[in-house]
Short mmCIF file of C-alpha atoms in Angstrom, two decimals:
data_model
loop_
_atom_site.label_atom_id
_atom_site.label_comp_id
_atom_site.label_asym_id
_atom_site.label_seq_id
_atom_site.Cartn_x
_atom_site.Cartn_y
_atom_site.Cartn_z
CA MET A 1 159.89 96.39 69.50
CA LYS A 2 161.05 94.53 73.13
CA LEU A 3 164.23 92.21 73.22
CA LYS A 4 164.73 89.68 74.69
CA HIS A 5 168.86 88.94 74.88
CA THR A 6 170.93 92.43 73.92
CA PHE A 7 171.59 90.68 70.18
CA LEU A 8 168.67 90.46 67.89
CA PHE A 9 169.86 87.59 66.13
CA THR A 10 172.15 86.19 62.93
CA SER A 11 171.95 86.30 58.96
CA PHE A 12 173.58 83.94 56.80
CA ILE A 13 173.51 84.72 53.19
CA LEU A 14 172.88 82.50 51.07
CA SER A 15 173.03 81.75 47.19
CA GLY A 16 172.45 86.09 48.32
CA VAL A 17 169.64 86.35 49.44
CA ALA A 18 169.66 86.39 54.07
CA LEU A 19 168.14 83.97 55.89
CA LEU A 20 167.23 84.64 58.55
CA SER A 21 168.65 82.36 62.01
CA LEU A 22 167.52 83.24 65.10
CA SER A 23 169.97 82.90 67.87
CA THR A 24 167.48 84.51 70.35
CA LEU A 25 163.47 85.01 70.77
CA LEU A 26 161.63 87.93 70.60
CA GLU A 27 159.14 89.65 72.66
CA GLY A 28 155.86 91.66 71.15
CA CYS A 29 157.38 91.38 67.34
CA LYS A 30 154.25 91.14 65.44
CA SER A 31 153.36 91.29 61.92
CA LYS A 32 151.81 94.10 59.76
CA THR A 33 148.45 92.86 60.27
CA GLY A 34 149.10 93.65 63.89
CA THR A 35 147.80 89.63 65.59
CA ASP A 36 150.69 87.35 65.27
CA TYR A 37 150.21 83.46 65.44
CA LYS A 38 151.98 82.33 69.21
CA LEU A 39 153.99 79.58 68.85
CA THR A 40 153.35 76.37 71.05
CA GLY A 41 157.29 75.35 70.31
CA ASP A 42 156.09 72.00 68.25
CA VAL A 43 158.20 72.78 65.69
CA ILE A 44 156.39 70.14 63.69
CA ALA A 45 152.69 71.68 64.15
CA ASP A 46 154.20 75.20 64.66
CA GLY A 47 155.29 74.77 60.85
CA GLU A 48 152.33 73.38 59.75
CA HIS A 49 149.24 75.88 60.84
CA LEU A 50 152.03 79.32 59.62
CA VAL A 51 152.31 77.64 55.89
CA LYS A 52 149.22 76.68 55.93
CA LEU A 53 148.29 79.91 56.82
CA HIS A 54 150.11 82.04 54.27
CA CYS A 55 151.37 79.63 51.80
CA THR A 56 148.42 79.91 50.27
CA LYS A 57 147.40 82.71 49.77
CA CYS A 58 149.13 83.21 46.47
CA HIS A 59 149.12 79.50 45.59
CA SER A 60 148.92 75.27 46.87
CA LEU A 61 150.38 74.26 49.16
CA VAL A 62 153.81 72.49 49.22
CA PRO A 63 154.97 69.50 50.65
CA ALA A 64 157.88 69.89 52.43
CA ASN A 65 158.98 66.34 51.23
CA THR A 66 158.44 68.06 47.30
CA LEU A 67 162.29 69.61 47.76
CA THR A 68 165.01 68.68 49.54
CA LYS A 69 166.94 71.06 52.74
CA ASP A 70 168.89 72.88 51.18
CA VAL A 71 166.30 73.79 48.05
CA TRP A 72 164.97 75.35 50.84
CA ARG A 73 167.21 76.46 52.78
CA MET A 74 169.32 78.19 49.48
CA HIS A 75 166.56 78.78 47.31
CA SER A 76 162.35 78.00 47.36
CA LEU A 77 162.52 80.20 51.76
CA PRO A 78 165.12 83.27 50.16
CA SER A 79 161.88 83.44 47.57
CA MET A 80 159.57 83.50 49.34
CA ALA A 81 161.12 85.95 51.88
CA HIS A 82 160.12 88.77 50.60
CA TYR A 83 156.33 88.49 49.67
CA LEU A 84 155.63 87.84 53.28
CA GLY A 85 157.40 91.30 53.85
CA ILE A 86 160.75 89.53 55.26
CA SER A 87 163.82 91.85 54.80
CA THR A 88 167.32 90.24 53.24
CA TYR A 89 169.28 92.76 54.49
CA GLY A 90 168.38 94.81 57.17
CA PRO A 91 165.37 96.62 57.27
CA SER A 92 163.17 95.57 54.78
CA PHE A 93 161.27 98.89 53.24
CA TYR A 94 159.59 95.69 50.72
CA LYS A 95 156.11 96.12 50.37
CA ALA A 96 153.40 92.35 50.61
CA PRO A 97 151.43 91.82 48.62
CA LYS A 98 148.35 93.26 49.69
CA ASP A 99 146.87 89.77 49.56
CA THR A 100 149.77 88.32 51.47
CA ALA A 101 150.59 91.14 54.24
CA GLY A 102 153.80 90.56 56.13
CA ILE A 103 154.18 87.77 59.54
CA SER A 104 157.05 88.38 61.78
CA ILE A 105 160.44 87.65 62.40
CA VAL A 106 159.16 84.63 64.97
CA ASN A 107 156.39 83.69 62.47
CA TRP A 108 158.90 83.44 59.96
CA GLN A 109 161.96 81.66 61.75
CA ALA A 110 158.95 78.94 63.26
CA ILE A 111 158.89 77.87 58.74
CA VAL A 112 161.99 78.17 58.55
CA ASP A 113 162.85 75.64 61.20
CA TYR A 114 159.78 73.19 59.79
CA TYR A 115 160.79 73.45 56.01
CA ASN A 116 164.86 71.99 58.15
CA LYS A 117 163.08 69.59 60.25
CA ILE A 118 161.25 67.60 57.85
CA ALA A 119 161.66 68.36 54.77
CA PRO A 120 163.79 65.17 52.66
CA ASP A 121 168.39 65.32 52.90
CA THR A 122 167.62 63.40 48.65
CA LEU A 123 164.06 63.34 46.14
CA LEU A 124 164.19 59.84 45.62
CA PRO A 125 163.45 58.59 42.09
CA ALA A 126 159.92 57.60 40.69
CA LYS A 127 160.04 54.22 39.61
CA ARG A 128 158.76 53.52 35.87
CA PRO A 129 155.25 51.22 36.58
CA VAL A 130 157.00 49.77 33.06
CA PRO A 131 160.69 50.13 31.61
CA LEU A 132 161.10 52.11 28.01
CA VAL A 133 161.35 50.00 25.12
CA ASN A 134 164.72 51.45 23.13
CA ASP A 135 162.95 51.59 19.78
CA TRP A 136 162.25 53.46 16.46
CA ALA A 137 158.09 52.12 16.75
CA GLY A 138 157.78 52.10 13.70
CA PHE A 139 159.11 55.80 13.27
CA THR A 140 161.90 57.36 10.69
CA LEU A 141 164.51 59.77 11.06
CA LYS A 142 164.19 62.64 8.97
CA LYS A 143 167.14 65.84 8.79
CA PRO A 144 166.58 68.38 7.41
CA THR A 145 169.96 70.24 5.58
CA GLY A 146 172.57 70.63 8.54
CA GLY A 147 173.89 75.02 9.35
CA THR A 148 176.30 75.61 10.69
CA ASP A 149 175.55 78.20 13.00
CA VAL A 150 173.80 77.16 16.51
CA ALA A 151 170.30 76.20 16.79
CA PHE A 152 167.92 77.97 19.32
CA THR A 153 164.52 76.41 17.64
CA THR A 154 161.70 77.71 19.80
CA MET A 155 158.97 77.11 17.81
CA VAL A 156 158.73 73.97 15.65
CA ALA A 157 154.69 74.67 13.05
CA ALA A 158 153.61 73.12 10.13
CA ASN A 159 150.45 73.61 7.87
CA PRO A 160 147.93 71.63 7.77
CA SER A 161 147.23 72.37 4.10
CA THR A 162 150.29 72.45 2.94
CA GLY A 163 152.49 70.49 4.77
CA ASN A 164 155.09 72.86 4.51
CA ILE A 165 157.09 73.38 8.07
CA TYR A 166 157.81 76.29 10.16
CA THR A 167 159.67 77.22 12.61
CA SER A 168 161.41 80.51 14.17
CA ASP A 169 165.28 80.77 15.79
CA LEU A 170 166.13 83.29 19.12
CA VAL A 171 169.68 84.86 18.09
CA ALA A 172 167.76 84.97 14.25
CA ASN A 173 164.27 86.34 14.92
CA ASN A 174 163.10 85.47 12.13
CA LEU A 175 160.33 82.33 10.66
CA THR A 176 161.57 80.35 7.95
CA GLU A 177 159.79 78.14 5.50
CA TRP A 178 161.35 74.89 4.48
CA ASN A 179 159.01 72.43 1.80
CA ASN A 180 158.95 68.60 2.32
CA GLN A 181 161.63 68.18 0.92
CA LEU A 182 163.34 70.12 4.24
CA LYS A 183 165.49 72.39 2.02
CA ALA A 184 164.75 76.07 4.01
CA ILE A 185 163.35 78.32 0.56
CA ARG A 186 162.13 81.11 2.01
CA GLY A 187 162.06 83.04 5.41
CA THR A 188 161.33 86.19 6.97
CA HIS A 189 162.67 88.77 9.52
CA LEU A 190 160.46 89.07 14.04
CA SER A 191 160.73 91.70 16.17
CA SER A 192 161.43 88.32 18.81
CA ALA A 193 161.43 84.70 18.08
CA ALA A 194 157.64 83.07 17.31
CA VAL A 195 156.95 80.27 19.98
CA ASN A 196 153.95 79.45 19.30
CA ALA A 197 151.94 79.30 15.30
CA ASP A 198 148.11 79.30 14.61
CA PHE A 199 147.57 79.36 11.03
CA ILE A 200 143.92 79.83 9.26
CA LYS A 201 142.70 80.83 5.94
CA ASP A 202 142.11 84.63 4.82
CA ALA A 203 138.36 85.48 3.28
CA LYS A 204 139.73 84.97 -0.08
CA GLY A 205 141.55 80.77 0.83
CA GLY A 206 145.19 82.06 1.42
CA ASP A 207 146.78 80.76 3.68
CA ARG A 208 147.47 82.73 6.54
CA ALA A 209 149.58 82.20 10.05
CA ILE A 210 149.03 84.09 13.35
CA LEU A 211 152.73 84.68 15.32
CA SER A 212 152.67 85.02 19.01
CA CYS A 213 156.93 86.30 20.02
CA ILE A 214 157.91 86.39 23.49
CA GLY A 215 159.90 89.28 23.95
CA ARG A 216 162.37 87.96 26.20
CA ILE A 217 162.41 84.08 26.95
CA ASP A 218 163.35 84.25 30.27
CA ALA A 219 160.70 84.92 32.78
CA VAL A 220 160.72 88.22 33.26
CA ASP A 221 158.74 91.58 33.53
CA TYR A 222 158.95 93.32 30.30
CA PRO A 223 156.51 93.85 27.83
CA SER A 224 158.34 93.26 24.84
CA GLY A 225 156.16 90.71 22.88
CA LYS A 226 154.69 91.64 19.76
CA ILE A 227 151.79 89.41 17.72
CA TYR A 228 152.69 88.88 13.95
CA GLY A 229 150.62 88.00 11.62
CA ALA A 230 152.38 86.18 8.04
CA ASN A 231 150.28 85.86 4.88
CA LEU A 232 151.90 82.18 3.68
CA SER A 233 150.38 83.07 0.06
CA ALA A 234 152.06 86.25 -0.45
CA ASN A 235 155.69 86.43 -2.16
CA PRO A 236 158.51 87.36 -0.76
CA LEU A 237 156.85 86.00 2.94
CA THR A 238 155.83 88.46 5.14
CA ALA A 239 154.79 89.42 8.46
CA THR A 240 152.61 92.70 9.79
CA GLU A 241 152.25 93.04 13.59
CA VAL A 242 148.63 92.66 14.81
CA ALA A 243 149.13 94.25 18.54
CA GLY A 244 152.13 95.59 20.08
CA ASP A 245 153.76 95.18 23.90
CA MET A 246 152.54 92.27 25.66
CA PRO A 247 154.11 90.15 28.35
CA ARG A 248 155.07 87.78 27.54
CA PRO A 249 153.23 85.58 24.77
CA VAL A 250 153.23 82.57 23.90
CA GLN A 251 150.33 81.32 22.49
CA THR A 252 147.51 83.37 20.21
CA LEU A 253 144.43 81.72 19.55
CA ASN A 254 141.30 82.33 16.51
CA VAL A 255 138.35 82.45 17.81
CA ASP A 256 134.80 84.32 16.97
CA VAL A 257 134.16 84.70 20.58
CA ASP A 258 131.17 87.07 20.17
CA LYS A 259 129.88 85.12 17.13
CA ASP A 260 129.38 88.49 14.94
CA GLY A 261 130.76 86.84 12.10
CA ASN A 262 134.77 88.51 12.47
CA ASN A 263 137.60 86.37 14.61
CA ASP A 264 138.12 87.39 17.73
CA LEU A 265 142.43 86.83 19.41
CA ILE A 266 143.06 85.33 22.69
CA VAL A 267 146.17 85.72 23.48
CA LEU A 268 148.13 83.70 26.96
CA GLY A 269 150.78 86.91 27.91
CA GLN A 270 152.34 83.83 30.36
CA GLY A 271 154.51 87.48 31.70
CA PHE A 272 156.97 86.67 35.10
CA THR A 273 154.90 88.39 38.17
CA LYS A 274 152.17 90.28 35.63
CA GLY A 275 150.70 88.78 32.79
CA GLY A 276 146.91 87.71 31.94
CA VAL A 277 144.43 86.17 29.55
CA TYR A 278 143.99 88.80 26.70
CA LEU A 279 140.66 89.55 23.87
CA PHE A 280 141.20 91.36 21.04
CA LYS A 281 138.84 93.25 18.96
CA LEU A 282 139.67 92.96 15.44
CA GLY A 283 139.70 96.13 12.62
CA PRO A 284 139.21 95.58 8.71
CA ASP A 285 142.99 96.14 7.62
CA GLY A 286 143.40 92.90 10.65
CA LYS A 287 145.47 95.14 13.01
CA ALA A 288 143.68 94.95 17.34
CA LEU A 289 142.05 97.78 17.83
CA LYS A 290 140.21 96.66 21.06
CA GLN A 291 141.98 94.81 23.84
CA PHE A 292 140.07 93.85 27.26
CA THR A 293 141.41 91.59 29.82
CA ILE A 294 139.90 87.60 30.78
CA THR A 295 141.68 87.21 33.21
CA ASP A 296 145.02 88.86 34.72
CA ARG A 297 146.49 86.09 36.63
CA PRO A 298 150.00 85.30 34.96
CA GLY A 299 151.60 82.81 33.78
CA ALA A 300 149.27 80.96 31.60
CA VAL A 301 151.17 78.43 29.58
CA GLN A 302 148.50 76.80 26.58
CA ALA A 303 144.97 76.68 25.61
CA VAL A 304 142.51 75.20 24.04
CA SER A 305 138.95 76.65 22.74
CA GLN A 306 136.13 74.51 22.21
CA ASP A 307 132.19 74.43 22.74
CA PHE A 308 132.73 72.96 26.43
CA ASN A 309 128.97 74.27 28.47
CA GLY A 310 127.44 73.39 24.29
CA ASP A 311 125.65 76.27 24.00
CA GLY A 312 126.90 77.51 21.51
CA TYR A 313 129.58 79.86 21.63
CA PRO A 314 133.05 79.62 22.19
CA ASP A 315 135.12 78.72 25.30
CA LEU A 316 138.11 79.15 26.98
CA MET A 317 140.05 75.90 29.02
CA VAL A 318 143.45 77.74 30.12
CA LEU A 319 146.87 76.13 31.28
CA PHE A 320 149.05 78.06 34.42
CA GLY A 321 152.03 77.12 34.67
CA THR A 322 153.80 79.54 37.54
CA GLY A 323 152.97 80.26 40.82
CA ASN A 324 149.65 80.08 41.42
CA GLU A 325 149.64 77.06 39.30
CA GLY A 326 146.12 75.14 37.91
CA LEU A 327 143.60 75.10 34.57
CA SER A 328 140.38 77.14 35.04
CA LEU A 329 137.07 77.68 32.58
CA PHE A 330 136.62 80.20 31.05
CA LEU A 331 132.88 80.02 30.64
CA ASN A 332 131.41 82.50 27.37
CA ASN A 333 128.97 85.05 29.04
CA LYS A 334 127.80 85.89 25.86
CA LYS A 335 127.67 89.57 26.38
CA GLY A 336 131.84 88.98 24.83
CA GLY A 337 132.98 88.58 28.46
CA PHE A 338 133.74 85.25 30.73
CA THR A 339 133.39 83.47 33.80
CA SER A 340 135.36 81.51 35.73
CA ARG A 341 135.91 77.96 36.96
CA GLU A 342 138.73 76.32 38.41
CA LEU A 343 138.96 72.81 37.53
CA LEU A 344 142.70 71.97 39.12
CA SER A 345 145.32 72.94 41.26
CA PHE A 346 148.58 72.22 41.65
CA PRO A 347 151.56 73.47 42.85
CA PRO A 348 154.19 75.93 41.81
CA VAL A 349 156.86 73.06 42.57
CA ASN A 350 155.23 71.24 39.17
CA GLY A 351 156.44 73.80 36.40
CA SER A 352 152.45 72.86 34.56
CA THR A 353 153.93 72.84 31.04
CA SER A 354 151.32 71.15 28.79
CA PHE A 355 147.75 69.80 28.08
CA ALA A 356 145.58 67.41 25.78
CA LEU A 357 142.25 67.14 25.89
CA ALA A 358 141.12 62.84 24.27
CA ASP A 359 138.16 60.59 24.54
CA ILE A 360 141.42 58.10 26.05
CA ASP A 361 138.58 55.41 27.89
CA HIS A 362 136.48 55.48 24.99
CA ASP A 363 132.83 56.76 27.01
CA GLY A 364 132.39 59.70 25.40
CA LYS A 365 134.25 62.15 27.49
CA GLN A 366 137.09 63.96 27.51
CA ASP A 367 139.69 63.33 29.57
CA LEU A 368 143.21 65.58 30.30
CA VAL A 369 146.75 64.50 29.08
CA TYR A 370 148.71 66.45 31.43
CA THR A 371 152.56 67.14 31.45
CA CYS A 372 154.87 69.21 34.25
CA GLY A 373 157.40 69.00 34.29
CA TYR A 374 159.39 73.05 34.05
CA ASN A 375 162.43 73.47 35.82
CA PHE A 376 164.47 76.07 35.84
CA HIS A 377 162.61 78.34 38.29
CA ASP A 378 164.40 78.33 41.89
CA SER A 379 164.11 74.41 42.55
CA ARG A 380 166.30 73.44 39.60
CA ILE A 381 166.69 69.46 40.77
CA LEU A 382 164.94 66.21 39.36
CA LYS A 383 162.03 65.48 40.82
CA PRO A 384 160.14 62.52 41.40
CA TYR A 385 156.77 63.69 40.34
CA HIS A 386 157.47 65.46 37.10
CA GLY A 387 156.06 63.65 34.31
CA LEU A 388 153.20 62.59 32.19
CA TYR A 389 149.39 62.24 33.55
CA ILE A 390 146.37 61.14 32.58
CA TYR A 391 143.00 62.50 34.61
CA LYS A 392 139.61 60.81 33.99
CA ASN A 393 136.86 63.27 33.62
CA THR A 394 134.09 62.19 35.89
CA GLY A 395 131.67 64.11 33.87
CA ASP A 396 131.29 67.80 33.42
CA PHE A 397 135.02 68.00 33.54
CA ASN A 398 135.85 66.56 37.17
CA PHE A 399 138.54 65.19 36.24
CA LYS A 400 140.64 62.34 38.49
CA GLN A 401 143.71 61.62 38.52
CA SER A 402 143.96 57.81 37.17
CA TRP A 403 147.66 57.57 35.43
CA PHE A 404 151.15 59.02 36.07
CA TYR A 405 153.97 58.21 34.51
CA PRO A 406 157.54 59.70 35.76
CA ILE A 407 159.91 61.56 33.13
CA ASN A 408 162.45 63.99 34.31
CA GLY A 409 161.24 67.97 33.60
CA ALA A 410 157.91 66.75 31.31
CA THR A 411 157.91 69.85 28.44
CA LYS A 412 154.70 68.91 26.76
CA ALA A 413 151.71 65.65 25.34
CA ILE A 414 150.63 65.68 22.46
CA ALA A 415 147.64 63.13 22.35
CA GLN A 416 146.87 61.16 18.80
CA ASP A 417 146.07 57.41 17.23
CA PHE A 418 148.91 57.27 15.90
CA ASP A 419 149.09 54.03 14.62
CA ASN A 420 145.82 54.14 13.44
CA ASP A 421 144.20 51.18 15.76
CA GLY A 422 140.54 53.10 17.39
CA ASP A 423 142.34 54.77 20.90
CA ILE A 424 145.07 57.56 21.73
CA ASP A 425 148.52 57.09 21.64
CA ILE A 426 150.58 60.18 23.22
CA ALA A 427 153.52 61.51 21.72
CA THR A 428 156.12 63.96 24.68
CA ILE A 429 159.27 65.33 24.65
CA ALA A 430 160.92 66.43 28.70
CA PHE A 431 163.57 69.44 27.67
CA PHE A 432 164.95 69.38 31.22
CA ALA A 433 165.18 65.49 31.37
CA ASP A 434 167.76 63.99 33.05
CA MET A 435 170.03 64.19 30.17
CA LYS A 436 172.76 63.36 32.37
CA ASN A 437 171.38 59.92 33.20
CA ASN A 438 168.81 59.40 30.97
CA PRO A 439 168.94 60.64 28.38
CA ALA A 440 166.32 58.61 26.19
CA GLU A 441 163.18 60.15 27.99
CA GLU A 442 163.77 63.09 25.95
CA PHE A 443 160.93 61.92 23.91
CA ILE A 444 158.96 58.71 24.23
CA TYR A 445 155.80 58.14 22.19
CA PHE A 446 153.30 55.82 24.22
CA GLU A 447 151.17 53.21 22.48
CA GLN A 448 148.16 52.63 23.54
CA ASP A 449 148.15 48.44 23.57
CA LYS A 450 145.31 47.47 25.67
CA PRO A 451 142.78 50.21 27.70
CA MET A 452 144.27 52.83 29.65
CA GLN A 453 147.76 50.99 29.47
CA PHE A 454 150.79 52.13 27.39
CA LYS A 455 153.54 50.65 25.90
CA PRO A 456 156.73 53.73 26.72
CA HIS A 457 158.90 53.48 23.06
CA ALA A 458 161.90 55.90 24.45
CA VAL A 459 162.90 56.91 20.18
CA PRO A 460 166.38 57.57 19.74
CA VAL A 461 166.88 60.43 19.10
CA SER A 462 168.13 62.42 21.83
CA GLN A 463 171.63 62.70 19.92
CA TYR A 464 170.31 64.47 17.31
CA GLY A 465 168.91 67.56 19.74
CA ARG A 466 168.16 68.32 22.89
CA TRP A 467 163.31 69.52 22.17
CA MET A 468 161.79 72.05 23.56
CA SER A 469 159.61 72.34 20.89
CA MET A 470 156.89 69.37 18.85
CA ASN A 471 154.19 69.34 16.42
CA VAL A 472 152.34 67.05 15.34
CA ASN A 473 151.17 67.08 11.86
CA ASP A 474 149.99 64.72 8.61
CA LEU A 475 153.77 66.00 6.16
CA ASP A 476 152.82 63.92 3.80
CA LYS A 477 149.53 63.03 3.58
CA ASP A 478 149.47 59.44 3.88
CA GLY A 479 146.30 59.41 6.69
CA LYS A 480 149.05 59.15 10.07
CA PRO A 481 150.17 62.10 12.24
CA ASP A 482 153.97 63.01 11.62
CA ILE A 483 156.05 64.18 14.44
CA ILE A 484 159.01 67.97 14.10
CA LEU A 485 161.17 68.05 17.27
CA GLY A 486 162.33 71.54 16.79
CA ASN A 487 165.99 71.76 18.80
CA TYR A 488 166.61 74.24 21.43
CA ALA A 489 170.50 73.75 21.87
CA SER A 490 171.85 75.60 23.77
CA GLY A 491 171.72 77.25 27.97
CA PHE A 492 168.95 76.06 30.29
CA LEU A 493 171.39 73.11 31.28
CA PHE A 494 170.39 73.01 34.86
CA GLN A 495 172.71 69.74 36.20
CA PRO A 496 176.87 70.30 37.73
CA ASN A 497 179.35 68.49 35.39
CA PHE A 498 176.85 67.59 32.08
CA SER A 499 178.60 68.64 28.80
CA PRO A 500 175.83 68.80 25.83
CA ASN A 501 176.28 65.68 24.02
CA TRP A 502 173.55 66.07 21.23
CA ASP A 503 173.92 67.86 17.89
CA GLU A 504 173.81 71.77 17.98
CA HIS A 505 172.86 72.58 14.16
CA LEU A 506 170.37 70.79 13.06
CA PRO A 507 167.07 73.49 13.42
CA PHE A 508 164.81 70.70 14.02
CA ILE A 509 164.15 67.00 13.07
CA VAL A 510 160.63 64.59 11.77
CA LEU A 511 159.69 61.42 12.96
CA GLN A 512 157.91 60.71 9.18
CA ASN A 513 154.66 57.40 11.14
CA ASN A 514 155.86 54.28 9.30
CA ILE A 515 153.83 52.34 11.87
CA LYS A 516 152.42 49.21 10.75
CA LYS A 517 149.54 47.46 12.29
#
């Protein structure tokens, strides 16, 4: 390598990673592909070209104005660097992924200069199209008997046949059953916290649940997750391992994929850099016999199984929420496999968290309700594009954005007709809300009072917990869906100079639906 001057570059160590700041230009420094983009000297034009060329090989384009200069420089760019073969301390021994390949130091510095030049110093908060209304919106608060331990609730789920509630806790690693008086009546130990339950009936009509036990809740490549089958009709409550060594499973669906009369399991292994969506064939004892990979794409956060193309076979729609974010449709090929189609792509700053399908505009087609707001990756700042979106289905699941309401750190949306007026309302939680300045956005009930117009109710429950999980079920069998909120009370703080001011000991609360129309 020929140097124009005697000293090559200076490095600034930021957040444990070196960002390269060239004091001189290099001549003849080529990328690992043997080619190099020749810079024109126009910082914006060169940067735009290089970002589109290299950064879109792994995910959708991230506009420079979606993060601040400091976040790009201190967090996002250092995190990106190794994917392009850029060393952090001296010579690189990192082997870049085959589909990205390394770039030259000169081209990398051009990318850094581009973000330094055009990224904003701050992100302005989004303006709400309709202000929040602070009221109970017809809901009544119900609380279980408080405990002495700090609550780390990772799951709340209600059995639709009994109305009993099931919770799981990260520290206790348990499954706890609560009756309709919200009293804990029994429980069982799990290998790790459950984050999802799929309720089913067994061959004898008994109640069962398929539990997704995540293993490690933090994003790591450590396949310690397991799938359990819980016999809810047995006394004592028991749970048996169905499949193990899973990469952070976050949801399991019980589906007869090949229509042979026996249900199969579809498991979303979110993982970190490694993961996928898997199909398990079950044996007569209910344990997994064979595992098939539907996709090895990591980052899946939620799936819905329906017959989307009307051929009589169950298909799969999956939301991916880290890295290469997007919504994908997997159509059943009737041979035990699936063909995929990308419906929407999102930039990785979105932090996609949930989706629901519902006919919002009464045109006979399922529209998309979507939330984004996971905010504990590299860019832990409030983002004005986080929130609740509605995408209109224009036909054949082609989605077009038609509505947006900003919610910092939006985590989940459930779309149902809560007030029995014939249209769809939406309940949302935000685990990464602006808890310091606007904790009211932690739970919002969107009442659709006119076609595609919503009245947002900030139900005052932020003092009772921090809501990581939400479930909707008619607990009291009065024909109106009630809401359960799970309290993960400690940790995952991302705002400086803020101390929790909510109840840390309530595992969950219930919002009983008493809405009268």
